[in-house]
Tab-separated table of C-alpha atoms and ligand atoms in Angstrom:
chain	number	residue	atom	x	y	z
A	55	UNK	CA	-59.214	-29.492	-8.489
A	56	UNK	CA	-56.478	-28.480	-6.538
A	57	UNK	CA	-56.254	-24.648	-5.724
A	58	UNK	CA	-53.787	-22.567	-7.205
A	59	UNK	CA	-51.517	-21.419	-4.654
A	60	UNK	CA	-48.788	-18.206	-4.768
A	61	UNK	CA	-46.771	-19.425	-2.216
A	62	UNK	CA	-44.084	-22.215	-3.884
A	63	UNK	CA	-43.652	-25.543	-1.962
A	64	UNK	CA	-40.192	-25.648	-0.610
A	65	UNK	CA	-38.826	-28.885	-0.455
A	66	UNK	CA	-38.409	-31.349	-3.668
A	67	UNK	CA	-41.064	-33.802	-4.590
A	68	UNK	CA	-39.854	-36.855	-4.574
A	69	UNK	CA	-36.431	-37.850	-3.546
A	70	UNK	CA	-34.902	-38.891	-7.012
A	71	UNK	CA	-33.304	-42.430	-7.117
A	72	UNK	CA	-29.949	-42.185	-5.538
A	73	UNK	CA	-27.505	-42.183	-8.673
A	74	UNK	CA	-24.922	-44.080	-8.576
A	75	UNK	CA	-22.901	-43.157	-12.129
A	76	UNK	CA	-25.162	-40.057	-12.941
A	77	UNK	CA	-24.692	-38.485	-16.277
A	78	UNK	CA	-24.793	-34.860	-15.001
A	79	UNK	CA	-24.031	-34.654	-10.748
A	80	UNK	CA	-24.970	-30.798	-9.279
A	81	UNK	CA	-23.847	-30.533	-6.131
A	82	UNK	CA	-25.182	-26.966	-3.813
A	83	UNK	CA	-24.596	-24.626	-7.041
A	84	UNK	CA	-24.118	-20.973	-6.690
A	85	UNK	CA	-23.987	-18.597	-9.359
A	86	UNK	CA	-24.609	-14.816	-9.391
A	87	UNK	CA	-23.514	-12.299	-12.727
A	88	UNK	CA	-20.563	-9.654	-12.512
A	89	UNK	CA	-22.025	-6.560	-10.798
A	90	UNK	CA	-24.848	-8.889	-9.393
A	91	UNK	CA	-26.177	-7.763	-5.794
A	92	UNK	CA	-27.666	-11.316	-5.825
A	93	UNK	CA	-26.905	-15.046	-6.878
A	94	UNK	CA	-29.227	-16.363	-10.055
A	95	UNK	CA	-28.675	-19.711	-8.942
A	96	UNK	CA	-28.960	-20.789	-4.778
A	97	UNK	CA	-28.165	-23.681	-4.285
A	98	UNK	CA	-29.309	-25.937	-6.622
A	99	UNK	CA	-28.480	-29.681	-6.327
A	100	UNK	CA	-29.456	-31.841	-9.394
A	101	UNK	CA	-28.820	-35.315	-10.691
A	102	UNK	CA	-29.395	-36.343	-14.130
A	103	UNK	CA	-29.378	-39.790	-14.699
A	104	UNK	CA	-27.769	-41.450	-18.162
A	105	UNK	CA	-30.276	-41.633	-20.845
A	106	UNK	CA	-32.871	-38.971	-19.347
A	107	UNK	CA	-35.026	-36.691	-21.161
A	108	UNK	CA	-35.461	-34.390	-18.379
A	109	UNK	CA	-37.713	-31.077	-19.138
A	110	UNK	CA	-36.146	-28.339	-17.238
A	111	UNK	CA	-38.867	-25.508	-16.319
A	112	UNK	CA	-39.591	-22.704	-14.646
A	113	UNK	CA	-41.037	-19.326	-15.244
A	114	UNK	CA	-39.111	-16.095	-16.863
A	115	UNK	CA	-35.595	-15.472	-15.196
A	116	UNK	CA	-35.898	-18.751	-12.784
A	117	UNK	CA	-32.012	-19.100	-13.516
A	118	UNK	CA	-32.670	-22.062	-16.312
A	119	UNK	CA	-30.311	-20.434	-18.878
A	120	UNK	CA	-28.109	-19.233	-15.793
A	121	UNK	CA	-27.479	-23.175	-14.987
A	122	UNK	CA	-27.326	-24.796	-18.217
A	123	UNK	CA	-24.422	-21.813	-18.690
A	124	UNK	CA	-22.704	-23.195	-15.829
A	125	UNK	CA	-23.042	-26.574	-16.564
A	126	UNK	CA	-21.708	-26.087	-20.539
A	127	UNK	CA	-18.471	-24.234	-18.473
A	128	UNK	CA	-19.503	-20.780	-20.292
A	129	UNK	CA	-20.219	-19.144	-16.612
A	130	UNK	CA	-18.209	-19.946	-13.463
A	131	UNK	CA	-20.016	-20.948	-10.453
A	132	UNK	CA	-19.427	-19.347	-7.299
A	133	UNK	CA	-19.924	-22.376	-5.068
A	134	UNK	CA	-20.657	-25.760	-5.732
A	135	UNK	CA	-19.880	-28.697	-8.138
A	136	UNK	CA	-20.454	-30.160	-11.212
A	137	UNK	CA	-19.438	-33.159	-12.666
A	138	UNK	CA	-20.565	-34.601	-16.192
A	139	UNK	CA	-19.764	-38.469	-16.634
A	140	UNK	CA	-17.919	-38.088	-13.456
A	141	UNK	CA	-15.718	-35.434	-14.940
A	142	UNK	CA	-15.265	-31.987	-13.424
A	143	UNK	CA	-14.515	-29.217	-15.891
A	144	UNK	CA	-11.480	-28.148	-13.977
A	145	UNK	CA	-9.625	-31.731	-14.683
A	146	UNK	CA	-9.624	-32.143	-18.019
A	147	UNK	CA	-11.691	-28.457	-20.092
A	148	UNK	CA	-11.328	-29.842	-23.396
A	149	UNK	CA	-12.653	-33.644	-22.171
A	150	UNK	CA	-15.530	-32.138	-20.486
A	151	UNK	CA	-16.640	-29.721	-23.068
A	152	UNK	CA	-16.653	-32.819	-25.426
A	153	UNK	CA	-19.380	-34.465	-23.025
A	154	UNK	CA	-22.169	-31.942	-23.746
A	155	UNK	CA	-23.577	-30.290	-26.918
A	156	UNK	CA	-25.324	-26.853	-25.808
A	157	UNK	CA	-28.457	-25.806	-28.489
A	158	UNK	CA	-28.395	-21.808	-26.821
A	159	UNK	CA	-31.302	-19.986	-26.341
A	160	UNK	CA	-30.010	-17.369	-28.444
A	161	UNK	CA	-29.310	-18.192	-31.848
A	162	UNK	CA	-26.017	-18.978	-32.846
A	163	UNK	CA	-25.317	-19.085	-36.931
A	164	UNK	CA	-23.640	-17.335	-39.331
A	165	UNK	CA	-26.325	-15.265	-41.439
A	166	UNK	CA	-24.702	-15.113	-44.222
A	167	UNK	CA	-23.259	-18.866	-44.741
A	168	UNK	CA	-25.475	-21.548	-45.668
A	169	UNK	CA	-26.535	-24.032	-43.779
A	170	UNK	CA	-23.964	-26.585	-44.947
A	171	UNK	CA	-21.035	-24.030	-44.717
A	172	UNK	CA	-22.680	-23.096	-40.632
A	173	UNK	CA	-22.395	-27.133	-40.174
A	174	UNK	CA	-18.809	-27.472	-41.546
A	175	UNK	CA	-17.663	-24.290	-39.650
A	176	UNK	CA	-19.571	-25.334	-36.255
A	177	UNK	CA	-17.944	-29.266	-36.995
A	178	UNK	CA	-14.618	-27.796	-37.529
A	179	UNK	CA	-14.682	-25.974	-34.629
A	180	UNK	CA	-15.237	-28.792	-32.450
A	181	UNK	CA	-12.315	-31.248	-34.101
A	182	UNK	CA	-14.095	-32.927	-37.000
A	183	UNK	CA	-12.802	-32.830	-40.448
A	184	UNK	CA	-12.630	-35.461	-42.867
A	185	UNK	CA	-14.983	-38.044	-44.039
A	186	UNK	CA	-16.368	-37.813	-39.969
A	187	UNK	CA	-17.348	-33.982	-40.990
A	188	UNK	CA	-18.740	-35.190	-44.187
A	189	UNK	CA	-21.259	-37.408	-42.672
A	190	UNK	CA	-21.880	-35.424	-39.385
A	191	UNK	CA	-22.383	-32.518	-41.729
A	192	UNK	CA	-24.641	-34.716	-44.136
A	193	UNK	CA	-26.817	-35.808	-40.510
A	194	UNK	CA	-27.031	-31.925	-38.914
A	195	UNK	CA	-28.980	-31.094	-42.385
A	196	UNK	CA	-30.844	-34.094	-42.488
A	197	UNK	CA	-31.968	-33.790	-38.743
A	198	UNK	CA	-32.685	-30.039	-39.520
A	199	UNK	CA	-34.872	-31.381	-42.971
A	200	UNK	CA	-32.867	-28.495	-44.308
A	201	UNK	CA	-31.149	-30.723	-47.627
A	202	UNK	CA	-32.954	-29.136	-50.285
A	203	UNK	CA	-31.896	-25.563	-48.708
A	204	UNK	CA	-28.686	-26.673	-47.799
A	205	UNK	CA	-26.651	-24.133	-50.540
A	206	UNK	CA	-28.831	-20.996	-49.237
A	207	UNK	CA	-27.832	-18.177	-47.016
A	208	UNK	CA	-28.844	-19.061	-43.618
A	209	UNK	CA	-30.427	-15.374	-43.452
A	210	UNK	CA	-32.923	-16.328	-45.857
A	211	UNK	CA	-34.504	-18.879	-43.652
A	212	UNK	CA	-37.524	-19.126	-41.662
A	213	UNK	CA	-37.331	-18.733	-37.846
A	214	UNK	CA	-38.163	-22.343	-37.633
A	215	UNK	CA	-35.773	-23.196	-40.379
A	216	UNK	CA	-32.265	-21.641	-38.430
A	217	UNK	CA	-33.766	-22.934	-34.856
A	218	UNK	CA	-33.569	-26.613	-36.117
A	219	UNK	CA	-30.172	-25.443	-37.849
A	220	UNK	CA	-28.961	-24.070	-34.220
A	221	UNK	CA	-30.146	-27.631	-32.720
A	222	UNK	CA	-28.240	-29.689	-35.099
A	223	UNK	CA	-25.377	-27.848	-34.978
A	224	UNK	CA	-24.789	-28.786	-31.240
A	225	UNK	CA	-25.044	-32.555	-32.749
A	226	UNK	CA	-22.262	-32.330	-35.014
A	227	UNK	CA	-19.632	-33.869	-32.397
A	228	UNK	CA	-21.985	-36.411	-31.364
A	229	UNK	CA	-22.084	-35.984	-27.677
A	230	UNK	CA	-23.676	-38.075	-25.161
A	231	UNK	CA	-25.448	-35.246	-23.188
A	232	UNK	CA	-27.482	-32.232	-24.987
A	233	UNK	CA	-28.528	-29.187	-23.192
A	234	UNK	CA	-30.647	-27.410	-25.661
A	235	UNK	CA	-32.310	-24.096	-24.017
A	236	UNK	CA	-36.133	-23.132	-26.086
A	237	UNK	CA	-34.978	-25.424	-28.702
A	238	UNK	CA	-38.529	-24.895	-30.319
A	239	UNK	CA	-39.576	-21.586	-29.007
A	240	UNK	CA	-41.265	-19.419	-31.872
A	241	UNK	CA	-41.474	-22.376	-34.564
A	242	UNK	CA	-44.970	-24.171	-35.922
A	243	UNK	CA	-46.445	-27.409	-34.923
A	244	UNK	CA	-44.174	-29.276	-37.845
A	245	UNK	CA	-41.063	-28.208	-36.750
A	246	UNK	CA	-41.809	-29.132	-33.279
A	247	UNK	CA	-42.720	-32.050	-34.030
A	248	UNK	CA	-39.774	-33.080	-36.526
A	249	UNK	CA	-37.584	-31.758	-33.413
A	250	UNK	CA	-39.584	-34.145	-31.220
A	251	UNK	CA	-39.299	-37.266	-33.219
A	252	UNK	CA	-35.792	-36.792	-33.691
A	253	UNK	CA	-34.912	-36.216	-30.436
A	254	UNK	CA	-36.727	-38.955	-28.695
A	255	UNK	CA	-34.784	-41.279	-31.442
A	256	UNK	CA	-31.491	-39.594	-29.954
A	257	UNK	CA	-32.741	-40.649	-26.550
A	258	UNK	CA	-33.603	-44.371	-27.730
A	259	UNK	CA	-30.272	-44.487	-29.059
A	260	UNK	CA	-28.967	-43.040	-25.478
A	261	UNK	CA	-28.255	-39.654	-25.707
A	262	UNK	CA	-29.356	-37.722	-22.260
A	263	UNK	CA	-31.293	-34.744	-22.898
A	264	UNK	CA	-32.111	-31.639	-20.873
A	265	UNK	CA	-34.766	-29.750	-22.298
A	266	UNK	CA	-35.601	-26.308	-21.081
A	267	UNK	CA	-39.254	-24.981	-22.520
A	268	UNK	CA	-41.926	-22.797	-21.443
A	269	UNK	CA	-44.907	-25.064	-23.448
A	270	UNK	CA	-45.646	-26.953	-20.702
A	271	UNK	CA	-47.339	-29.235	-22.629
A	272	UNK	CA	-44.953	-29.983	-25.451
A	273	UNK	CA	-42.648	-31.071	-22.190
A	274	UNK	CA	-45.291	-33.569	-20.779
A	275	UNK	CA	-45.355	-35.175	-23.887
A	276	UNK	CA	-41.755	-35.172	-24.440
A	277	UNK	CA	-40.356	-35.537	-21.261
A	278	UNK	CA	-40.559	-38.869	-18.536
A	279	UNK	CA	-39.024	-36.359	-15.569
A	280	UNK	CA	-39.371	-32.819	-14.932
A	281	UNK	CA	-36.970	-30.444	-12.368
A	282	UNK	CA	-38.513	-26.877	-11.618
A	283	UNK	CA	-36.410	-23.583	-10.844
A	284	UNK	CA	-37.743	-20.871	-9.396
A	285	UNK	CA	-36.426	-17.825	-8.169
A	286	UNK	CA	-32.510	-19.714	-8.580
A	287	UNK	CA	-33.507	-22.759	-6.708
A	288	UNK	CA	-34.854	-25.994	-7.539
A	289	UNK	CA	-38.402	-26.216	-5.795
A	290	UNK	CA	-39.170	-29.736	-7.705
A	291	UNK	CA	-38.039	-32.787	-9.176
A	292	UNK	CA	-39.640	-36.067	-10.197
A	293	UNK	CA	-41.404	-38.191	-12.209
A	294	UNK	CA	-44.066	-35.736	-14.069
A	295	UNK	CA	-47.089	-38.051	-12.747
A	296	UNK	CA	-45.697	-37.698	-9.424
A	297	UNK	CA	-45.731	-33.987	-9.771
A	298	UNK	CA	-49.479	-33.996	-11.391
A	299	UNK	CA	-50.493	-36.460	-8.574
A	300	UNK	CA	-49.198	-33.988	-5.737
A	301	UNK	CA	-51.369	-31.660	-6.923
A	302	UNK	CA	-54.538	-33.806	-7.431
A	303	UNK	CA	-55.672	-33.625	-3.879
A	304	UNK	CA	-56.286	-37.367	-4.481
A	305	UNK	CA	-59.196	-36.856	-6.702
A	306	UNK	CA	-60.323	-38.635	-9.478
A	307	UNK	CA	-63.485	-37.541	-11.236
A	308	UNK	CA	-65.531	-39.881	-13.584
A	309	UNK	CA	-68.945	-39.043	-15.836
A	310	UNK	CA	-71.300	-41.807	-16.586
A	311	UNK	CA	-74.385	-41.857	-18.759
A	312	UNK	CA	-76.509	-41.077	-15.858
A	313	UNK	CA	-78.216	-44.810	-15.972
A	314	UNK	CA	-74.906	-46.195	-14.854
A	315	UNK	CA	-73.685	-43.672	-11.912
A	316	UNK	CA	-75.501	-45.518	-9.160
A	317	UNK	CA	-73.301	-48.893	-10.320
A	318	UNK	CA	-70.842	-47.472	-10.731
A	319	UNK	CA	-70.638	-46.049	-6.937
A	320	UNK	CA	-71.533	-49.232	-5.676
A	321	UNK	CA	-68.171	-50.873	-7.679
A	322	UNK	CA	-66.140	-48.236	-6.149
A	323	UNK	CA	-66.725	-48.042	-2.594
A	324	UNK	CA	-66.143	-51.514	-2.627
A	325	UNK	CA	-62.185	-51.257	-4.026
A	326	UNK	CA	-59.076	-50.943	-2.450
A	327	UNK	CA	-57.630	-47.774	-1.687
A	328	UNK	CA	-60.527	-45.785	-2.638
A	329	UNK	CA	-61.408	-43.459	0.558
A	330	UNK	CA	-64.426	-41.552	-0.700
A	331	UNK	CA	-67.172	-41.771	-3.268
A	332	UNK	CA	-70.178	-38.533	-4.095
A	333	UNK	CA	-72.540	-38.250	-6.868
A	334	UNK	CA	-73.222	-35.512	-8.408
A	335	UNK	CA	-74.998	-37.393	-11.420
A	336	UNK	CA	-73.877	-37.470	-14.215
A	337	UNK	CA	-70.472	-37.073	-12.455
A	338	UNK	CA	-69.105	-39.110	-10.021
A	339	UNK	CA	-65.998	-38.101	-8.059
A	340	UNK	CA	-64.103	-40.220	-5.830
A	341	UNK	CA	-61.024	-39.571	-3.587
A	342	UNK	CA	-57.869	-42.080	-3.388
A	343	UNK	CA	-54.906	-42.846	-1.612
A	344	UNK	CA	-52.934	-42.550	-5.231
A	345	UNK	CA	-55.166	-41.958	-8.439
A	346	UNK	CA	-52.490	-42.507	-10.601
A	347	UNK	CA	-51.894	-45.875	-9.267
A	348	UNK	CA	-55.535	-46.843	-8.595
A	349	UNK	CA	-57.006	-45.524	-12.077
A	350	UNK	CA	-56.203	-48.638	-13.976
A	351	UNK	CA	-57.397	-51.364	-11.803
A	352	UNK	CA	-60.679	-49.288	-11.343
A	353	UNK	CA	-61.757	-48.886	-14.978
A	354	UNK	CA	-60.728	-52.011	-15.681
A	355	UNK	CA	-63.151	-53.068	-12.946
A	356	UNK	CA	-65.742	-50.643	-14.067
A	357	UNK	CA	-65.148	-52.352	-17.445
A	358	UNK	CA	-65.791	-55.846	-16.432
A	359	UNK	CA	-69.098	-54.671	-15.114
A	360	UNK	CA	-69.935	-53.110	-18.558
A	361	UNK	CA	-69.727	-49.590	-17.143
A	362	UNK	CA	-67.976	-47.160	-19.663
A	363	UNK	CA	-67.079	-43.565	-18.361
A	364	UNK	CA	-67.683	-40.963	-20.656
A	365	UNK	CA	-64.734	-39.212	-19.077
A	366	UNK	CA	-62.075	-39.306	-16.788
A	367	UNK	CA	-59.643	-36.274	-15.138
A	368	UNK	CA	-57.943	-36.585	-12.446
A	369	UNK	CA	-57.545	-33.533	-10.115
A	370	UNK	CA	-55.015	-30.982	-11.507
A	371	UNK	CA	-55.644	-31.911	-15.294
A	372	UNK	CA	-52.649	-30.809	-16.413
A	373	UNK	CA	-49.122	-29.792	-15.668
A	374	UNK	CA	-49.404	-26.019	-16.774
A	375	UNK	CA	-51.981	-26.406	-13.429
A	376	UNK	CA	-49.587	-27.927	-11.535
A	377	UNK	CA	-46.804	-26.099	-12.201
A	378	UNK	CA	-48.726	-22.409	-11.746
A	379	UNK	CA	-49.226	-24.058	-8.248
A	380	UNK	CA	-45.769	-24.649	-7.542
A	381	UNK	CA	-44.165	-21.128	-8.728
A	382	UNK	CA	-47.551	-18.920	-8.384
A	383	UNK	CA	-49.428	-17.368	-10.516
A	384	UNK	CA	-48.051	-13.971	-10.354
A	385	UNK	CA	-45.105	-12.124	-12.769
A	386	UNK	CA	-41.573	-12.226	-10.913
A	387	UNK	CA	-40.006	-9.609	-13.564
A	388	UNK	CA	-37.807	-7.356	-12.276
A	389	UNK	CA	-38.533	-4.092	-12.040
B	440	LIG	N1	-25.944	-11.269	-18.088
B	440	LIG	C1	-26.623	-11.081	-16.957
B	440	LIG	N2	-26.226	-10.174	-16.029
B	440	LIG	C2	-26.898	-9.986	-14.872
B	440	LIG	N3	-28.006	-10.690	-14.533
B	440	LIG	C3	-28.452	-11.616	-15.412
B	440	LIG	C4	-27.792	-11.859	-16.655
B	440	LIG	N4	-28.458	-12.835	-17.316
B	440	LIG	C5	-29.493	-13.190	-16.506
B	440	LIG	N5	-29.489	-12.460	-15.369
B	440	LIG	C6	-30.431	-12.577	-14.237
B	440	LIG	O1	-30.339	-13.896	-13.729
B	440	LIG	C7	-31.631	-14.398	-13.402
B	440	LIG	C8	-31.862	-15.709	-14.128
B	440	LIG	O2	-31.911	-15.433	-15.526
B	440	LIG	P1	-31.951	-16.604	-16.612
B	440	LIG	O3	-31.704	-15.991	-17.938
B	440	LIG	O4	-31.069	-17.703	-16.169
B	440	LIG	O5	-33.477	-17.085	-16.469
B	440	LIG	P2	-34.308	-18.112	-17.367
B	440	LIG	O6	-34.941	-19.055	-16.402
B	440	LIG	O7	-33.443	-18.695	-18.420
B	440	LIG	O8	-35.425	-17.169	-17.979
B	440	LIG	P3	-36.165	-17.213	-19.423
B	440	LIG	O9	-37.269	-18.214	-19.271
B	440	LIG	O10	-36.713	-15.844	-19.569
B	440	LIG	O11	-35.162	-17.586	-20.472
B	440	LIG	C9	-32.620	-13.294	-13.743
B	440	LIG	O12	-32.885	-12.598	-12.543
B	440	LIG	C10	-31.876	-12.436	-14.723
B	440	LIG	O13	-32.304	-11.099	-14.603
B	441	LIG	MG1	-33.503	-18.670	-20.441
């Protein structure tokens, strides 16, 4: 397993692909809060390519909210760029602000509307009326599965209820990029997963998403690319298996039936890429140059010779590991 180490790794994991029409462009982004003695974000440089679901991460007060504010235009950077579809906020505010639909971390509904009147208020508000209001207000309550509450005072709902009422609400103009901040923090397994379905299906049909979240796992399953802040810079960015496989030290570990460990060594040694083989029966652990990449080709050899593991993990099993190694293990809290 790889250790767990305090001290972050300072440069990004894996060059990402060089964008050539990136939906969201952050270029060296500064941004520090009136009466500040210090910047929230340093630096950061990010590219988000069209039709990503990126999971944005990174422990309490990492600067997450303090960038997606920048990037939705509600906080002015200090330094730096940003461009969404090419467009900087400065050359066209209303144009831009049509490009992305924020979901905030804090709440943001009218208690004591309902949830239709909160949609037609938050759809008016950003242009719609009409027959388009009527049927984006008809989709926010269906995406929120809030029709049969619809005509109740929004203060009456569950936590879960007015957080998928917050998240459709930023869907009512339809934009092609979605920043939603803890869109499913405090809510049950349901919700999360009616927010899930629905916003993979906006991402099939594509919408790009940045999705900030402190359940690490809920953003491995949801999410095909992960960037890390930490401390108000961006430590990491990639592919999430690239991420887990940085922190594998190479390692894959296998258990047999204890019959078949023996054969199964002998099939391994023998394939590409593998460096190093050990028993320890009934486990078997072997060392690659890429596990992620090897792991197919060697259980599907295993396979053909009949050999079943009973389990497989490779190094790091998952990215709450992988991540404590990259941003520590310890509080940063202010005093
Ligand atoms: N309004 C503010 N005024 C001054 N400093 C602020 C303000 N809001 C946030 N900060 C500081 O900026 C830094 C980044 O905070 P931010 O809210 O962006 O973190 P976060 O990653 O969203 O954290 P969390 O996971 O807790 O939501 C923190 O040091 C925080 O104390
Ligand atoms: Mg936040």
């Amino acid at each position: 397993m790889a250790a767990l180490s305090s001290t972050p790794a300072p440069e990004p994991l894996a060059p990402p692909p060089a964008q050539t029409d990136p939906a969201v462009d952050i270029q060296d982004l500064f941004g520090r809060y009136r009466r500040a003695d210090r910047d929230s974000i340093e630096g950061v440089s990010l590219a988000v390519r069209k039709g990503a679901l990126l999971g944005l991460l990174g422990p309490n007060g990492a600067g997450k909210t303090t960038l997606l504010n920048m990037l939705c235009a509600l906080m002015r950077p200090r330094a730096g760029t940003i461009a969404v579809h090419g467009l900087r906020f400065a050359q066209a505010p209303d144009a831009y602000k049509d490009l992305i639909g924020l979901a905030p971390q804090s709440l943001a509904l009218y208690p004591r509307l309902t949830a239709r009147e909160n949609l037609e208020t938050f759809g008016r508000l950003s242009g719609l009326s009409g027959v388009r209001l009527r049927e984006r207000v008809a989709f926010g309550l269906e995406f929120a599965g809030l029709q049969d509450l619809s005509h109740r005072r929004v203060e009456t709902y569950s936590g879960g209820q007015q957080r998928r009422l917050n998240l459709a609400t930023t869907l009512l103009p339809d934009p092609p990029v979605l920043v939603l901040d803890e869109p499913t923090v405090g809510i049950d397994p349901q919700s999360r997963h009616a927010i899930h379905e629905n916003l993979r299906a906006l991402n099939r049909a594509g919408k790009t998403i940045i999705y900030t979240s402190h359940y690490l796992d809920e953003v491995e399953q949801l999410c095909d690319e992960i960037a890390v802040l930490d401390g108000g810079r961006l430590i990491a960015q990639g592919a999430i298996g690239a991420l887990l496989a940085r922190f594998t030290g190479k390692r894959i570990e296998l258990r047999f039936d204890p019959r078949s460990v023996e054969a199964a060594a002998d099939i391994l040694r023998t394939m590409a890429g593998v460096e190093d083989v050990t028993i320890a029966s009934p486990q078997l652990a072997l060392v690659t140059d890429d596990p992620y990449r090897r792991l197919p080709a060697i259980l599907k050899r295993l396979a053909h010779a009949r050999i079943r593991p009973l389990s497989v993990a490779v190094g790091a099993r998952d990215l709450e590991q992988a991540f404590l190694a990259l941003t520590g293990t310890q509080l940063r809290d202010e005093p």
